[in-house]
Short mmCIF file of C-alpha atoms in Angstrom, two decimals:
data_model
loop_
_atom_site.label_atom_id
_atom_site.label_comp_id
_atom_site.label_asym_id
_atom_site.label_seq_id
_atom_site.Cartn_x
_atom_site.Cartn_y
_atom_site.Cartn_z
CA SER A 93 -0.01 -0.01 0.04
CA VAL A 94 0.94 3.48 -0.24
CA CYS A 95 1.15 4.07 3.59
CA ASN A 96 3.26 0.94 3.99
CA GLU A 97 0.61 -0.71 6.37
CA VAL A 98 0.36 -4.50 6.29
CA ILE A 99 -3.26 -5.43 5.17
CA VAL A 100 -2.88 -9.19 5.02
CA LYS A 101 0.25 -11.20 6.36
CA GLN A 102 2.02 -13.48 3.90
CA GLU A 103 2.50 -17.15 4.86
CA VAL A 104 5.57 -19.23 3.83
CA ILE A 105 4.54 -22.61 2.14
CA PRO A 106 7.29 -25.27 2.78
CA ALA A 107 8.70 -27.08 -0.46
CA LYS A 108 7.37 -30.56 -0.93
CA GLY A 109 10.77 -31.76 -2.33
CA HIS A 110 11.48 -34.33 -5.23
CA THR A 111 9.31 -37.26 -5.79
CA GLU A 112 12.13 -39.93 -6.45
CA VAL A 113 11.97 -42.59 -9.10
CA VAL A 114 14.63 -45.08 -9.82
CA ARG A 115 15.20 -46.03 -13.60
CA ASP A 116 17.41 -48.53 -15.68
CA GLN A 117 17.75 -51.04 -12.93
CA LYS A 118 19.31 -54.38 -14.00
CA PRO A 119 20.02 -57.42 -11.87
CA ALA A 120 23.54 -58.89 -12.05
CA THR A 121 23.95 -62.34 -13.58
CA LEU A 122 26.82 -64.94 -13.66
CA THR A 123 27.90 -63.38 -16.92
CA GLU A 124 26.92 -59.77 -16.91
CA ASP A 125 27.18 -56.91 -14.46
CA GLY A 126 23.98 -55.44 -13.02
CA TYR A 127 23.02 -51.81 -12.20
CA THR A 128 21.21 -50.38 -9.08
CA GLY A 129 19.55 -47.67 -11.40
CA ASP A 130 19.55 -44.01 -11.45
CA THR A 131 17.36 -41.85 -9.30
CA TYR A 132 15.21 -39.07 -10.96
CA CYS A 133 12.59 -36.71 -9.88
CA ALA A 134 9.30 -37.89 -11.14
CA GLU A 135 8.03 -34.35 -11.27
CA CYS A 136 10.72 -32.30 -12.83
CA GLY A 137 12.93 -35.06 -14.43
CA ILE A 138 16.13 -34.06 -12.70
CA LEU A 139 18.85 -36.58 -12.14
CA ILE A 140 19.15 -36.86 -8.38
CA LYS A 141 21.62 -39.69 -7.86
CA LYS A 142 23.70 -41.71 -10.25
CA GLY A 143 23.40 -45.56 -9.91
CA GLU A 144 26.22 -48.10 -9.22
CA VAL A 145 27.47 -51.15 -11.09
CA ILE A 146 26.57 -54.54 -9.43
CA PRO A 147 29.37 -56.94 -10.16
CA LYS A 148 28.56 -60.04 -12.09
CA GLY A 149 28.36 -63.21 -10.02
CA GLY A 150 30.41 -65.50 -12.16
CA VAL A 151 33.35 -65.59 -14.47
CA ILE A 152 33.66 -66.72 -18.24
CA VAL A 153 35.60 -69.92 -18.80
CA SER A 154 36.77 -70.67 -22.26
CA TRP A 155 38.38 -74.00 -23.37
CA VAL A 156 40.71 -73.94 -26.35
CA VAL A 157 41.96 -77.05 -28.35
CA GLU A 158 44.46 -76.54 -31.08
CA GLY A 159 43.60 -72.80 -31.51
CA GLU A 160 39.87 -73.14 -31.55
CA THR A 161 37.60 -72.35 -28.75
CA VAL A 162 35.54 -75.57 -28.46
CA LYS A 163 33.44 -74.31 -25.33
CA THR A 164 32.57 -71.19 -23.50
CA GLU A 165 30.82 -71.28 -20.14
CA ALA A 166 29.92 -69.29 -17.04
CA CYS A 167 31.06 -70.41 -13.62
CA LYS A 168 30.23 -69.04 -10.19
CA LYS A 169 33.15 -67.18 -8.59
CA GLY A 170 34.94 -69.38 -6.12
CA GLU A 171 33.84 -72.63 -7.94
CA LYS A 172 36.25 -75.03 -9.78
CA PRO A 173 35.34 -75.26 -13.39
CA GLU A 174 35.09 -78.71 -15.05
CA TYR A 175 35.46 -79.48 -18.76
CA THR A 176 32.52 -81.85 -19.90
CA GLY A 177 33.20 -81.99 -23.65
CA ALA A 178 34.77 -84.76 -25.65
CA THR A 179 38.44 -85.52 -24.78
CA PRO A 180 40.63 -83.11 -26.75
CA SER A 181 42.71 -84.56 -29.57
CA LYS A 182 45.45 -83.45 -31.93
CA ALA A 183 46.03 -84.81 -35.37
CA GLU A 184 48.94 -87.16 -35.73
CA THR A 185 51.87 -86.51 -38.12
CA SER A 186 54.06 -88.76 -40.05
CA ARG A 187 56.35 -89.00 -36.99
CA TYR A 188 54.13 -88.49 -33.97
CA THR A 189 50.76 -89.23 -32.41
CA TYR A 190 49.65 -86.97 -29.41
CA GLU A 191 47.89 -87.79 -26.20
CA PHE A 192 45.96 -85.28 -24.34
CA SER A 193 47.75 -84.46 -21.16
CA GLY A 194 45.78 -81.62 -19.30
CA TRP A 195 45.04 -77.99 -19.40
CA THR A 196 47.12 -75.07 -18.98
CA PRO A 197 46.94 -73.04 -16.66
CA GLU A 198 46.04 -75.66 -14.04
CA ILE A 199 42.37 -75.64 -13.35
CA SER A 200 41.75 -73.83 -9.95
CA GLU A 201 38.75 -71.98 -8.29
CA ALA A 202 37.45 -69.23 -10.45
CA THR A 203 38.01 -65.67 -9.54
CA GLU A 204 38.16 -64.06 -13.04
CA ASP A 205 37.56 -64.81 -16.69
CA VAL A 206 40.02 -67.46 -17.73
CA THR A 207 41.04 -69.39 -20.80
CA TYR A 208 42.27 -73.07 -20.51
CA THR A 209 44.31 -74.36 -23.30
CA ALA A 210 44.59 -78.21 -24.05
CA GLN A 211 48.07 -79.68 -23.84
CA PHE A 212 49.33 -82.86 -25.56
CA THR A 213 52.35 -85.24 -25.05
CA ALA A 214 53.94 -86.11 -28.26
CA ILE A 215 54.39 -89.97 -28.66
CA GLY A 216 57.10 -90.85 -31.48
CA LYS A 217 56.17 -93.44 -34.02
CA ASN A 218 58.36 -96.50 -34.95
CA GLY A 219 58.87 -97.88 -38.40
CA LEU A 220 58.30 -96.41 -41.95
CA CYS A 221 57.95 -92.71 -42.15
CA VAL A 222 56.88 -91.22 -45.46
CA GLU A 223 57.40 -87.58 -46.02
CA GLY A 224 56.81 -86.28 -49.50
CA ASP A 225 58.86 -88.38 -51.89
CA ASP A 226 61.18 -89.63 -49.10
CA THR A 227 60.90 -92.67 -46.67
CA TYR A 228 62.66 -93.06 -43.53
CA TRP A 229 62.97 -95.73 -40.88
CA ILE A 230 62.31 -94.06 -37.44
CA LYS A 231 62.38 -94.82 -33.74
CA ASP A 232 60.55 -92.66 -31.37
CA GLY A 233 59.87 -90.29 -34.08
CA VAL A 234 63.48 -89.80 -35.09
CA ASN A 235 65.50 -91.10 -38.02
CA VAL A 236 67.50 -94.05 -37.51
CA THR A 237 71.07 -93.52 -38.71
CA PHE A 238 71.88 -95.77 -41.69
CA PRO A 239 69.41 -98.41 -41.03
CA GLY A 240 70.54 -100.55 -43.98
CA LEU A 241 68.23 -103.48 -44.96
CA ILE A 242 64.80 -103.76 -43.20
CA ARG A 243 62.21 -106.39 -43.50
CA ILE A 244 58.57 -105.68 -42.69
CA ASN A 245 55.85 -108.23 -42.45
CA VAL A 246 52.82 -106.76 -44.07
CA GLY A 247 50.85 -109.87 -43.53
CA THR A 248 50.07 -111.85 -40.43
CA ASP A 249 52.07 -114.15 -38.18
CA ALA A 250 50.24 -117.03 -39.59
CA ALA A 251 50.58 -115.90 -43.15
CA PRO A 252 53.65 -113.45 -43.40
CA HIS A 253 54.07 -111.34 -46.46
CA TYR A 254 57.42 -109.51 -46.46
CA HIS A 255 58.53 -106.19 -47.87
CA TYR A 256 62.27 -105.48 -47.99
CA TYR A 257 63.48 -101.76 -47.85
CA TYR A 258 67.06 -100.49 -47.93
CA PHE A 259 67.95 -97.27 -46.22
CA GLY A 260 71.27 -95.59 -47.21
CA GLU A 261 73.83 -93.57 -45.45
CA ASP A 262 71.57 -90.41 -46.00
CA ASP A 263 68.93 -92.53 -43.87
CA LYS A 264 66.53 -92.45 -47.08
CA ALA A 265 65.13 -95.62 -48.66
CA VAL A 266 66.57 -96.16 -52.22
CA LYS A 267 63.79 -96.20 -54.84
CA ASP A 268 62.98 -96.88 -58.34
CA GLY A 269 66.27 -98.53 -59.55
CA ASP A 270 68.95 -101.12 -58.97
CA TYR A 271 70.86 -100.67 -55.80
CA LYS A 272 73.65 -102.57 -53.92
CA VAL A 273 72.76 -103.63 -50.45
CA ASP A 274 75.94 -103.08 -48.16
CA LYS A 275 74.29 -103.64 -44.83
CA ASN A 276 71.81 -106.46 -44.40
CA ASN A 277 71.55 -106.63 -40.49
CA GLY A 278 71.83 -110.33 -40.57
CA LEU A 279 68.55 -110.66 -42.55
CA PRO A 280 68.22 -113.64 -45.07
CA LEU A 281 68.81 -111.52 -48.20
CA PRO A 282 72.51 -111.27 -48.89
CA CYS A 283 74.58 -108.13 -49.66
CA TYR A 284 73.88 -108.17 -53.56
CA LYS A 285 72.37 -105.75 -55.92
CA TYR A 286 68.57 -105.67 -56.11
CA ARG A 287 65.82 -103.85 -57.96
CA PHE A 288 63.55 -101.61 -56.05
CA ASP A 289 60.29 -100.28 -57.13
CA ALA A 290 58.95 -96.62 -56.91
CA GLU A 291 57.87 -97.13 -53.21
CA GLY A 292 61.27 -98.48 -52.15
CA ILE A 293 60.40 -102.22 -51.95
CA ILE A 294 62.59 -104.79 -53.47
CA GLU A 295 60.76 -106.35 -56.32
CA HIS A 296 59.37 -109.73 -55.25
CA ASP A 297 57.02 -112.53 -56.14
CA GLU A 298 53.51 -112.19 -54.97
CA ASP A 299 54.23 -115.34 -52.68
CA THR A 300 56.96 -114.18 -50.37
CA SER A 301 56.87 -117.67 -48.73
CA LYS A 302 58.93 -118.89 -51.73
CA ASN A 303 62.24 -120.07 -50.42
CA GLY A 304 64.74 -121.98 -52.38
CA ILE A 305 64.38 -123.29 -55.90
CA CYS A 306 60.85 -122.56 -57.01
CA ASP A 307 58.81 -122.06 -60.24
CA GLY A 308 58.30 -118.58 -61.32
CA ASP A 309 57.87 -116.28 -64.57
CA GLY A 310 58.02 -119.29 -66.87
CA SER A 311 61.21 -120.84 -65.48
CA ARG A 312 62.95 -121.82 -62.17
CA PHE A 313 64.56 -119.31 -60.01
CA TYR A 314 66.34 -119.31 -56.48
CA TYR A 315 64.30 -117.36 -54.09
CA ILE A 316 64.57 -115.92 -50.50
CA ASP A 317 61.36 -114.59 -49.06
CA GLY A 318 59.96 -114.24 -52.42
CA VAL A 319 62.88 -112.35 -53.90
CA LYS A 320 65.08 -113.61 -56.73
CA VAL A 321 68.57 -113.94 -55.51
CA GLY A 322 71.56 -114.59 -57.80
CA GLU A 323 73.20 -116.75 -55.16
CA GLY A 324 75.49 -118.78 -57.61
CA LEU A 325 76.47 -122.19 -56.41
CA ILE A 326 74.00 -123.66 -54.00
CA MET A 327 73.56 -127.26 -52.50
CA VAL A 328 70.07 -128.67 -52.16
CA ASP A 329 69.60 -132.03 -50.85
CA GLY A 330 73.25 -133.04 -51.57
CA SER A 331 73.18 -131.76 -55.19
CA TYR A 332 74.65 -128.72 -56.68
CA TYR A 333 72.59 -126.07 -58.50
CA TYR A 334 73.66 -122.71 -60.05
CA ALA A 335 71.48 -119.58 -59.66
CA ARG A 336 72.82 -117.00 -62.20
CA THR A 337 74.15 -114.00 -60.42
CA SER A 338 72.50 -111.66 -63.00
CA THR A 339 68.87 -113.05 -62.75
CA ALA A 340 68.81 -115.80 -60.08
CA GLU A 341 67.42 -118.24 -62.87
CA ILE A 342 68.67 -121.86 -62.28
CA VAL A 343 71.02 -123.11 -65.02
CA ARG A 344 69.28 -126.16 -66.65
CA ASN A 345 70.03 -128.65 -69.37
CA ARG A 346 73.34 -126.81 -70.62
CA SER A 347 77.00 -126.19 -69.78
CA TYR A 348 77.63 -123.04 -67.84
CA TRP A 349 80.71 -121.30 -66.45
CA VAL A 350 80.53 -121.44 -62.70
CA THR A 351 82.21 -118.35 -61.16
CA LYS A 352 80.51 -117.93 -57.69
CA THR A 353 81.04 -120.98 -55.55
CA ASN A 354 80.16 -119.57 -52.17
CA GLY A 355 83.10 -121.68 -50.49
CA LEU A 356 81.63 -124.91 -51.76
CA PRO A 357 84.17 -127.51 -52.69
CA ILE A 358 84.03 -126.79 -56.41
CA LYS A 359 86.49 -124.83 -58.51
CA GLU A 360 85.59 -122.12 -60.97
CA GLY A 361 84.99 -123.68 -64.44
CA THR A 362 82.56 -124.95 -66.99
CA TYR A 363 80.04 -127.59 -65.76
CA LYS A 364 77.09 -129.47 -67.27
CA PHE A 365 73.61 -129.14 -65.66
CA ASP A 366 70.94 -131.56 -66.27
CA ALA A 367 67.23 -130.77 -67.09
CA ASP A 368 66.31 -130.29 -63.54
CA GLY A 369 69.26 -128.07 -62.89
CA ARG A 370 71.48 -130.55 -60.97
CA MET A 371 75.29 -130.18 -61.84
CA ILE A 372 76.66 -133.27 -63.46
CA ILE A 373 79.75 -134.17 -61.72
CA ASN A 374 81.23 -137.59 -60.81
CA GLY A 375 84.31 -138.98 -59.23
CA PHE A 376 87.13 -137.51 -57.02
CA VAL A 377 87.54 -133.77 -56.85
CA GLU A 378 90.55 -131.99 -55.25
CA TYR A 379 89.84 -128.68 -53.77
CA ASN A 380 92.01 -126.56 -51.41
CA GLY A 381 94.15 -129.52 -50.42
CA PHE A 382 91.01 -131.73 -49.75
CA THR A 383 89.50 -134.66 -51.65
CA TYR A 384 85.89 -134.99 -52.32
CA TYR A 385 83.85 -137.66 -54.11
CA TYR A 386 80.69 -136.99 -56.33
CA ASP A 387 78.34 -139.72 -57.42
CA ASN A 388 75.89 -138.41 -60.04
CA GLY A 389 76.31 -135.01 -58.86
CA LYS A 390 75.88 -135.70 -55.08
CA LEU A 391 78.75 -135.23 -52.60
CA ALA A 392 79.72 -138.36 -50.66
CA LYS A 393 79.53 -138.08 -46.85
CA GLY A 394 80.46 -140.48 -44.12
CA PHE A 395 81.37 -144.17 -44.86
CA THR A 396 81.34 -144.68 -48.74
CA LYS A 397 81.95 -147.72 -50.76
CA ILE A 398 83.75 -146.69 -54.15
CA GLY A 399 84.36 -149.70 -56.29
CA GLU A 400 85.93 -152.24 -54.09
CA ASP A 401 87.25 -149.78 -51.69
CA TYR A 402 85.75 -147.95 -48.64
CA TYR A 403 86.31 -144.36 -47.75
CA ILE A 404 85.11 -142.16 -44.94
CA PHE A 405 84.38 -138.61 -45.85
CA ASN A 406 83.46 -135.67 -43.35
CA ALA A 407 79.91 -135.31 -42.91
CA TYR A 408 79.95 -131.53 -42.70
#
């Protein structure tokens, strides 16, 4: 008023304050953090209080095999995770197989996200190892130094079928050609030259049980484990035969120059062989200071009557 008199006294009305409402709440799970939510005024929309993160209740466990994540799972904190998938495996190589040996790091109570990686123990192979065009003989996954002649039974114990390989000083199997065996490791095949196929196997008859003089390829040959062997002079049932050193074919029904006598009491020279391949030789023979007697190609042994006389010949 003009006179400054109070006509009506004013009354202070107290503020009611904000009406709080919480938004964007989210409960925590094993794998995701939660959120308490933000507090707003329902009337004016102002943000009154920022919410807080609620830590997730678990951890993420990943299982990795050979670079591939094969399983991912959640696990409560404090619990020990357990892998329930198929047993991890690793592809074998030409030299090694692999055996699952566990996980790294060592499995323990879960406190944070973790990745476990499968570990494997290498187990070296033994025997033939083919790598590209080369073939090796290995032991525990490593090349054997200069293995020499090796025999492998690719059949069964009851019905063996043998393959022979020859590994040279470079540790590789010789292949596709004629090669001289210098180290036979006491195997039946002597240290001669043999023909090897493209796989490195000595060429042989389909029947590797052939041993001695046997029919084959339209003639008769001397075999050892189905392999033709040019053994030269051999004795079978007291008679001499000659397996040609070049082909192993038994000389038959002809005269032939005998050069490889293998320590038998026969001098080098030309001899006749009958239709069955037996050497035709009769009478006394002097060899290296000793006297031998042959009757129709057979070597006399023990107590022997010759004409009207009796002789004793060593039986060995």
